[in-house]
Coordinates of C-alpha atoms (C1' of nucleotides) in Angstrom, one line a residue:
Chain X
X1 CA 0.0 0.0 0.0
X2 CA 2.3 2.8 1.2
X3 CA 1.3 6.1 2.5
X4 CA -0.9 8.4 0.5
X5 CA 0.8 11.4 -1.0
X6 CA 0.8 14.3 1.4
X7 CA 0.2 16.8 -1.4
X8 CA -2.4 16.1 -4.0
X9 CA -1.2 17.1 -7.4
X10 CA -4.5 18.3 -8.6
X11 CA -6.5 21.3 -7.5
X12 CA -4.1 22.6 -4.9
X13 CA -2.4 25.9 -5.3
X14 CA 1.4 26.2 -5.2
X15 CA 3.8 29.1 -5.2
X16 CA 3.8 32.4 -3.3
X17 CA 1.2 33.0 -0.6
X18 CA -1.2 35.9 -1.0
X19 CA -2.0 38.2 1.9
X20 CA -5.6 36.8 1.9
X21 CA -4.3 33.2 2.3
X22 CA -2.0 34.3 5.1
X23 CA -4.9 35.9 6.9
X24 CA -7.0 32.8 6.5
X25 CA -4.3 30.6 7.9
X26 CA -3.5 33.0 10.7
X27 CA -7.1 33.4 11.7
X28 CA -7.8 29.7 11.7
X29 CA -4.7 28.8 13.7
X30 CA -5.3 31.5 16.2
X31 CA -8.9 30.2 16.8
X32 CA -8.4 26.4 16.5
X33 CA -4.7 25.7 16.7
X34 CA -3.0 23.3 14.3
X35 CA -3.6 19.9 15.7
X36 CA -3.9 18.3 12.2
X37 CA -2.2 19.9 9.2
X38 CA -3.7 17.6 6.8
X39 CA -7.3 18.6 7.5
X40 CA -6.4 22.2 8.3
X41 CA -6.5 23.8 4.8
X42 CA -9.9 22.5 4.1
X43 CA -11.3 23.7 7.4
X44 CA -9.6 27.1 6.9
X45 CA -10.8 27.4 3.3
X46 CA -7.4 27.2 1.7
X47 CA -6.6 25.5 -1.6
X48 CA -3.2 24.4 -0.2
X49 CA -1.8 21.1 1.0
X50 CA -1.2 20.7 4.7
X51 CA 2.5 20.6 4.3
X52 CA 2.5 24.0 2.5
X53 CA 0.4 25.5 5.4
X54 CA 2.7 24.1 8.0
X55 CA 5.7 25.5 6.2
X56 CA 4.1 28.9 5.8
X57 CA 3.2 29.0 9.4
X58 CA 6.5 27.8 10.7
X59 CA 8.7 30.0 8.5
X60 CA 6.6 33.2 8.2
X61 CA 3.4 33.5 10.2
X62 CA 4.3 32.1 13.6
X63 CA 4.3 35.0 16.1
X64 CA 7.7 36.2 17.3
X65 CA 9.6 35.3 14.1
X66 CA 12.4 37.9 13.6
X67 CA 13.0 39.0 10.1
X68 CA 15.4 41.3 8.4
X69 CA 19.1 41.7 8.6
X70 CA 21.2 39.4 10.7
X71 CA 23.2 41.0 13.4
X72 CA 27.0 40.6 13.7
X73 CA 26.4 38.4 16.7
X74 CA 24.0 36.2 14.7
X75 CA 26.6 36.0 11.9
X76 CA 29.2 34.9 14.4
X77 CA 26.9 32.3 15.9
X78 CA 26.0 30.8 12.6
X79 CA 29.6 30.6 11.4
X80 CA 30.8 29.1 14.6
X81 CA 28.0 26.6 14.8
X82 CA 28.3 25.7 11.1
X83 CA 32.0 25.0 11.6
X84 CA 31.0 22.6 14.4
X85 CA 27.8 21.1 13.1
X86 CA 27.9 21.4 9.3
X87 CA 24.5 21.8 7.6
X88 CA 22.5 20.9 10.7
X89 CA 20.3 23.9 10.3
X90 CA 17.8 22.9 12.9
X91 CA 20.5 22.4 15.4
X92 CA 22.1 25.8 14.5
X93 CA 18.7 27.5 14.6
X94 CA 18.1 26.2 18.1
X95 CA 20.8 28.7 19.2
X96 CA 19.3 31.6 17.3
X97 CA 16.0 32.6 18.9
X98 CA 13.3 33.8 16.6
X99 CA 15.1 32.8 13.4
X100 CA 13.9 29.9 11.3
X101 CA 16.0 27.1 9.9
X102 CA 15.0 28.0 6.4
X103 CA 16.1 31.6 6.9
X104 CA 19.4 30.6 8.4
X105 CA 20.0 28.2 5.6
X106 CA 19.3 30.8 3.0
X107 CA 21.4 33.4 4.7
X108 CA 24.3 30.9 4.9
X109 CA 24.0 29.9 1.2
X110 CA 23.6 33.5 -0.1
X111 CA 25.9 35.5 2.2
X112 CA 28.1 33.8 4.7
X113 CA 29.3 31.1 2.5
X114 CA 30.4 33.6 -0.1
X115 CA 32.2 35.8 2.4
X116 CA 34.2 32.9 3.8
X117 CA 35.1 31.8 0.3
X118 CA 36.2 35.3 -0.6
X119 CA 38.6 35.3 2.4
X120 CA 40.0 32.0 1.3
X121 CA 38.2 29.8 3.8
X122 CA 36.5 26.7 2.7
X123 CA 32.9 27.1 3.8
X124 CA 32.6 23.3 4.2
X125 CA 35.7 22.6 6.3
X126 CA 36.2 26.1 7.6
X127 CA 39.9 25.8 6.9
X128 CA 42.0 28.0 4.6
X129 CA 41.8 26.6 1.2
X130 CA 45.5 26.7 0.5
X131 CA 47.1 26.0 3.9
X132 CA 45.9 24.1 6.9
X133 CA 45.1 26.3 9.8
X134 CA 47.8 26.2 12.4
X135 CA 50.5 25.0 10.1
X136 CA 51.8 28.5 9.8
X137 CA 53.7 28.2 13.0
X138 CA 55.1 24.9 11.9
X139 CA 53.0 22.8 14.2
X140 CA 50.3 20.8 12.2
X141 CA 49.3 19.1 15.4
X142 CA 47.4 22.3 16.3
X143 CA 45.1 21.8 13.3
X144 CA 44.5 18.2 14.4
X145 CA 43.6 19.4 17.9
X146 CA 41.3 22.1 16.6
X147 CA 39.6 19.4 14.5
X148 CA 39.1 17.3 17.5
X149 CA 37.7 20.2 19.5
X150 CA 35.3 20.8 16.7
X151 CA 34.1 17.2 16.8
X152 CA 33.8 17.4 20.6
X153 CA 31.7 20.6 20.3
X154 CA 29.7 19.1 17.5
X155 CA 28.5 16.2 19.6
X156 CA 27.7 18.4 22.5
X157 CA 25.7 20.9 20.4
X158 CA 23.7 18.1 18.8
X159 CA 22.7 16.9 22.2
X160 CA 21.8 20.4 23.3
X161 CA 19.7 20.9 20.2
X162 CA 17.8 17.8 21.0
X163 CA 17.1 19.1 24.4
X164 CA 16.0 22.4 23.1
X165 CA 13.7 20.7 20.6
X166 CA 12.1 18.6 23.3
X167 CA 11.6 21.6 25.3
X168 CA 9.9 23.4 22.4
X169 CA 7.6 20.5 21.9
X170 CA 6.5 20.5 25.5
X171 CA 5.8 24.2 25.4
X172 CA 3.6 24.0 22.3
X173 CA -0.1 23.6 22.8
X174 CA -2.7 23.8 20.0
X175 CA -4.3 27.2 19.8
X176 CA -1.8 28.7 22.1
X177 CA 0.7 30.7 20.0
X178 CA 2.0 33.0 22.6
X179 CA 4.8 30.7 23.7
X180 CA 5.6 29.2 20.4
X181 CA 9.0 30.8 20.2
X182 CA 10.1 30.9 23.7
X183 CA 13.9 31.1 24.0
X184 CA 15.5 27.7 23.8
X185 CA 16.7 26.4 27.1
X186 CA 20.1 25.4 25.7
X187 CA 21.3 29.0 25.2
X188 CA 22.5 29.3 28.8
X189 CA 24.1 25.9 28.6
X190 CA 26.0 27.1 25.6
X191 CA 27.4 30.0 27.5
X192 CA 28.4 27.8 30.4
X193 CA 30.0 25.2 28.2
X194 CA 31.9 27.8 26.2
X195 CA 33.4 29.1 29.4
X196 CA 34.1 25.7 30.7
X197 CA 35.8 24.7 27.5
X198 CA 38.2 27.6 27.6
X199 CA 38.8 27.3 31.3
X200 CA 39.3 23.6 31.2
X201 CA 41.7 23.8 28.2
X202 CA 43.7 26.4 30.0
X203 CA 43.6 24.3 33.1
X204 CA 44.9 21.3 31.2
X205 CA 48.2 23.1 30.6
X206 CA 48.9 22.7 34.3
X207 CA 47.2 19.4 34.9
X208 CA 48.4 17.6 31.9
X209 CA 44.8 16.8 31.2
X210 CA 41.5 18.5 31.1
X211 CA 41.1 18.0 34.8
X212 CA 37.5 17.3 34.7
X213 CA 36.1 14.1 36.1
X214 CA 33.1 11.9 36.0
X215 CA 31.1 11.9 39.2
X216 CA 30.4 8.8 41.2
X217 CA 27.0 8.2 39.6
X218 CA 27.9 9.7 36.3
X219 CA 27.3 6.5 34.4
X220 CA 24.4 5.1 36.4
X221 CA 21.7 4.2 34.0
X222 CA 19.3 3.8 36.9
X223 CA 19.8 7.3 38.2
X224 CA 17.2 9.8 37.3
X225 CA 19.8 12.5 37.2
X226 CA 23.0 12.2 35.3
X227 CA 25.9 13.9 37.0
X228 CA 28.9 15.5 35.3
X229 CA 31.7 16.6 37.5
X230 CA 34.1 19.4 37.1
X231 CA 37.4 20.2 38.7
X232 CA 38.1 23.4 40.6
X233 CA 39.6 24.8 37.5
X234 CA 36.2 25.0 35.9
X235 CA 34.3 26.3 38.9
X236 CA 34.9 29.9 38.3
X237 CA 33.3 29.6 34.9
X238 CA 30.3 27.8 36.3
X239 CA 29.8 30.3 39.0
X240 CA 30.1 33.2 36.7
X241 CA 27.7 32.0 34.1
X242 CA 25.2 30.1 36.2
X243 CA 24.7 32.8 38.7
X244 CA 23.9 35.4 36.0
X245 CA 20.3 36.6 35.8
X246 CA 20.0 34.9 32.4
X247 CA 19.6 31.6 34.1
X248 CA 16.3 32.7 35.6
X249 CA 14.9 32.2 32.3
X250 CA 15.7 28.5 32.4
X251 CA 14.9 27.6 36.0
X252 CA 12.2 29.0 38.2
X253 CA 13.3 30.7 41.4
X254 CA 12.0 27.8 43.6
X255 CA 13.6 25.2 41.4
X256 CA 16.8 27.2 41.4
X257 CA 17.0 27.0 45.2
X258 CA 16.2 23.3 45.1
X259 CA 18.8 22.2 42.6
X260 CA 21.5 24.8 42.4
X261 CA 23.7 26.2 45.1
X262 CA 26.8 28.1 44.5
X263 CA 28.3 26.7 47.7
X264 CA 28.2 23.2 46.3
X265 CA 29.2 24.3 42.9
X266 CA 26.4 22.3 41.4
X267 CA 24.4 23.2 38.3
X268 CA 21.2 21.5 37.4
X269 CA 19.1 21.9 34.4
X270 CA 15.6 20.5 34.4
X271 CA 14.9 20.1 30.7
X272 CA 11.6 18.4 30.3
X273 CA 11.8 14.9 31.7
X274 CA 15.6 14.9 31.4
X275 CA 17.2 16.6 34.3
X276 CA 20.9 17.1 34.0
X277 CA 23.1 18.0 36.9
X278 CA 26.6 19.4 36.3
X279 CA 28.4 19.0 39.6
X280 CA 31.7 20.6 40.6
X281 CA 34.0 18.2 42.3
X282 CA 37.5 17.9 43.7
X283 CA 37.9 14.6 41.9
X284 CA 40.2 15.0 39.0
X285 CA 40.9 11.3 38.4
X286 CA 37.9 10.6 36.1
X287 CA 37.9 10.5 32.4
X288 CA 36.4 13.7 31.3
X289 CA 35.5 12.8 27.8
X290 CA 34.0 9.5 28.8
X291 CA 32.0 11.3 31.4
X292 CA 30.7 13.7 28.8
X293 CA 29.9 10.9 26.5
X294 CA 28.0 8.9 29.1
X295 CA 26.2 11.9 30.3
X296 CA 25.0 13.1 27.0
X297 CA 24.3 9.5 25.8
X298 CA 22.0 8.9 28.7
X299 CA 20.3 12.2 27.9
X300 CA 19.4 11.5 24.4
X301 CA 22.7 11.4 22.5
X302 CA 22.8 9.0 19.7
X303 CA 25.5 6.4 18.8
X304 CA 27.0 8.5 16.1
X305 CA 27.8 11.1 18.7
X306 CA 29.3 8.5 21.0
X307 CA 31.6 7.3 18.3
X308 CA 32.7 10.9 17.8
X309 CA 33.5 11.0 21.5
X310 CA 35.5 7.9 21.4
X311 CA 37.6 9.3 18.6
X312 CA 38.3 12.4 20.6
X313 CA 39.1 10.6 23.8
X314 CA 42.3 9.2 22.4
X315 CA 43.7 12.4 21.3
X316 CA 42.3 15.4 23.1
X317 CA 44.7 15.3 26.0
X318 CA 47.5 16.1 23.7
X319 CA 46.2 19.7 23.3
X320 CA 48.1 22.7 24.4
X321 CA 47.6 26.4 25.0
X322 CA 48.1 27.2 21.4
X323 CA 44.9 25.5 20.5
X324 CA 42.9 28.1 22.4
X325 CA 44.9 31.0 20.9
X326 CA 44.5 29.5 17.4
X327 CA 40.8 29.1 17.8
X328 CA 40.4 32.6 19.1
X329 CA 42.4 34.0 16.2
X330 CA 40.4 32.0 13.7
X331 CA 37.1 33.5 14.8
X332 CA 38.6 36.9 15.1
X333 CA 39.8 36.8 11.6
X334 CA 36.4 35.7 10.3
X335 CA 34.5 38.3 12.3
X336 CA 36.9 41.1 11.3
X337 CA 36.2 40.2 7.7
X338 CA 32.5 40.1 7.8
X339 CA 32.0 43.1 10.0
Chain G
dA1 C1' 12.3 50.9 -22.9
dA2 C1' 13.8 46.3 -23.6
dC3 C1' 16.5 42.6 -22.7
dG4 C1' 19.5 39.4 -20.3
dG5 C1' 22.2 38.0 -16.4
dC6 C1' 22.4 37.7 -11.7
dT7 C1' 21.0 37.5 -6.7
dC8 C1' 18.1 36.3 -3.2
dC9 C1' 14.7 34.0 -0.7
dA10 C1' 10.1 31.8 -0.3
dA11 C1' 8.4 27.6 -1.2
dC12 C1' 8.7 23.0 -2.9
dC13 C1' 10.4 18.2 -2.9
dG14 C1' 11.8 13.9 -1.2
dC15 C1' 13.4 11.3 2.4
dA16 C1' 13.5 9.8 7.2
dC17 C1' 11.6 8.8 11.4
dA18 C1' 8.4 8.5 15.2
dA19 C1' 3.7 8.0 16.6
dA20 C1' -0.7 6.2 15.9
dC21 C1' -3.6 2.8 14.3
Chain K
dA1 C1' 4.3 -6.6 13.2
dG2 C1' 3.0 -4.1 9.5
dT3 C1' 0.8 0.0 7.7
dT4 C1' -0.6 4.7 7.8
dT5 C1' -0.1 9.3 9.2
dG6 C1' 2.2 13.5 10.8
dT7 C1' 6.1 16.1 11.1
dG8 C1' 11.1 17.4 10.8
dC9 C1' 14.8 18.2 8.0
dG10 C1' 18.1 19.5 4.3
dG11 C1' 18.6 20.1 -0.6
dT12 C1' 16.8 22.3 -4.5
dT13 C1' 14.1 25.3 -7.5
dG14 C1' 11.3 29.0 -9.4
dG15 C1' 10.4 33.5 -9.8
dA16 C1' 10.5 38.4 -8.3
dG17 C1' 13.4 42.1 -8.3
dC18 C1' 17.7 44.5 -9.2
dC19 C1' 21.3 46.0 -12.2
dG20 C1' 24.0 46.8 -16.3
dT21 C1' 24.0 47.2 -21.2

DNA sequence: AACGGCTCCAACCGCACAAAC
DNA sequence: AGTTTGTGCGGTTGGAGCCGT
C-alpha cells in the first residue's frame, strides 16, 4: 500500500502565498490551533496542502519570528555553529532565537558562504583553502587538535539541540501561539559550556589533562539524574555564568533553590523529563571525555555522537595552549572580515 | 524601454523517522 | 508486526526584483 501522497497534485495551489491566504491561515490557527495539518487547509478554506500550510506558518506567520538583517552576533553564531555542526540547520537555529532554519540556511548559502570563500576559507571545512590552519607556526598538530575540538563541540551541540527541541515540543499547545517561540533552554548551557571549554583547556596546561572528572553516579543508568563533575579549574566559569540573571529564564526561582547552590558548585538543568546535573568536584581522576559521552548519551545522545567522543578521547589530551589561541584567532579573523 | 544576467529567498520536494492505528 | 499518518529536515528550485548594457 504505502502512504498516500501528502500533497495532491490536482486542485491545490502552489507558489507564493497571498495576503488573503496568510490571513485565513493565521485566523484559523489563532482560533483552532494546528492539531492536524492535513485537514487544516480544508477547514480554513485554503486551496493548499497541509504541508504547505505548515511551512508557511513555521517560516513566516508564527508569532515572534524575527525577520530582516542578521546581526553581527548572529553571523558569528551561525559561522561558529556551522563549523562545528555542518549543515545541521535545525541544530544551528536552536541557538538563534526567533530565526527559522530556512532563513538561516538561505542566509548561509547566499551571504556567509560567499564571504568565507572570498577570504580564502573553505565554507565546508572552515579551513583555509591553501594551507591548513595552524601549520603557519610549523605545528600541524594544532590543526588536528582544533579538528578534535570541533568534533567534541559538535557532539555536544547536537545533544543540546535535541534538548531544546524537546523543550519546544513541551511548550507548544494547539491554539496557544503565545509561547511558540520561547527562547530555547540550551542557550545558557552554551554559555556555560563555552566558558568551561576555555577554562578547562587552559587548566589542562597545568594538569596535563582537562582536569574534569566523572562523578560517582555519572554512568548510572538507573539514576534519574546524570551527573557530570568538574574540577576546581572550571568552577569559576560555572559560578560566573550560572549565577547570572540569564539563568532565571531557564529555572524558576523555587527550582533554582532546590537544585542549584553556588556553595556546592552544582548546576542542574531541568529540561523536560531529562534533568541534568553538572556538579563541581574535587575529583580529577575521572575520564572527562568518557563522562561527557556517558552523560549526553544517557540524555538522548545517539550512537553517532558517541563514536565521535571515542575518537576524541584518544587524542584530546595532547592539546596545548596554542589551540585556544589559534581558535580565538580564527574566529577573530572571520569576524573582522564580515564586520 | 527592452533585454539578459544575476542575486536572493520563499516555497517545494523527497526522504527519514516516530507515533498512531 | 505491518501499515498509515504527521512532522522534521536538508537540498533544490522558481520567480521576483535588481542592475548593467
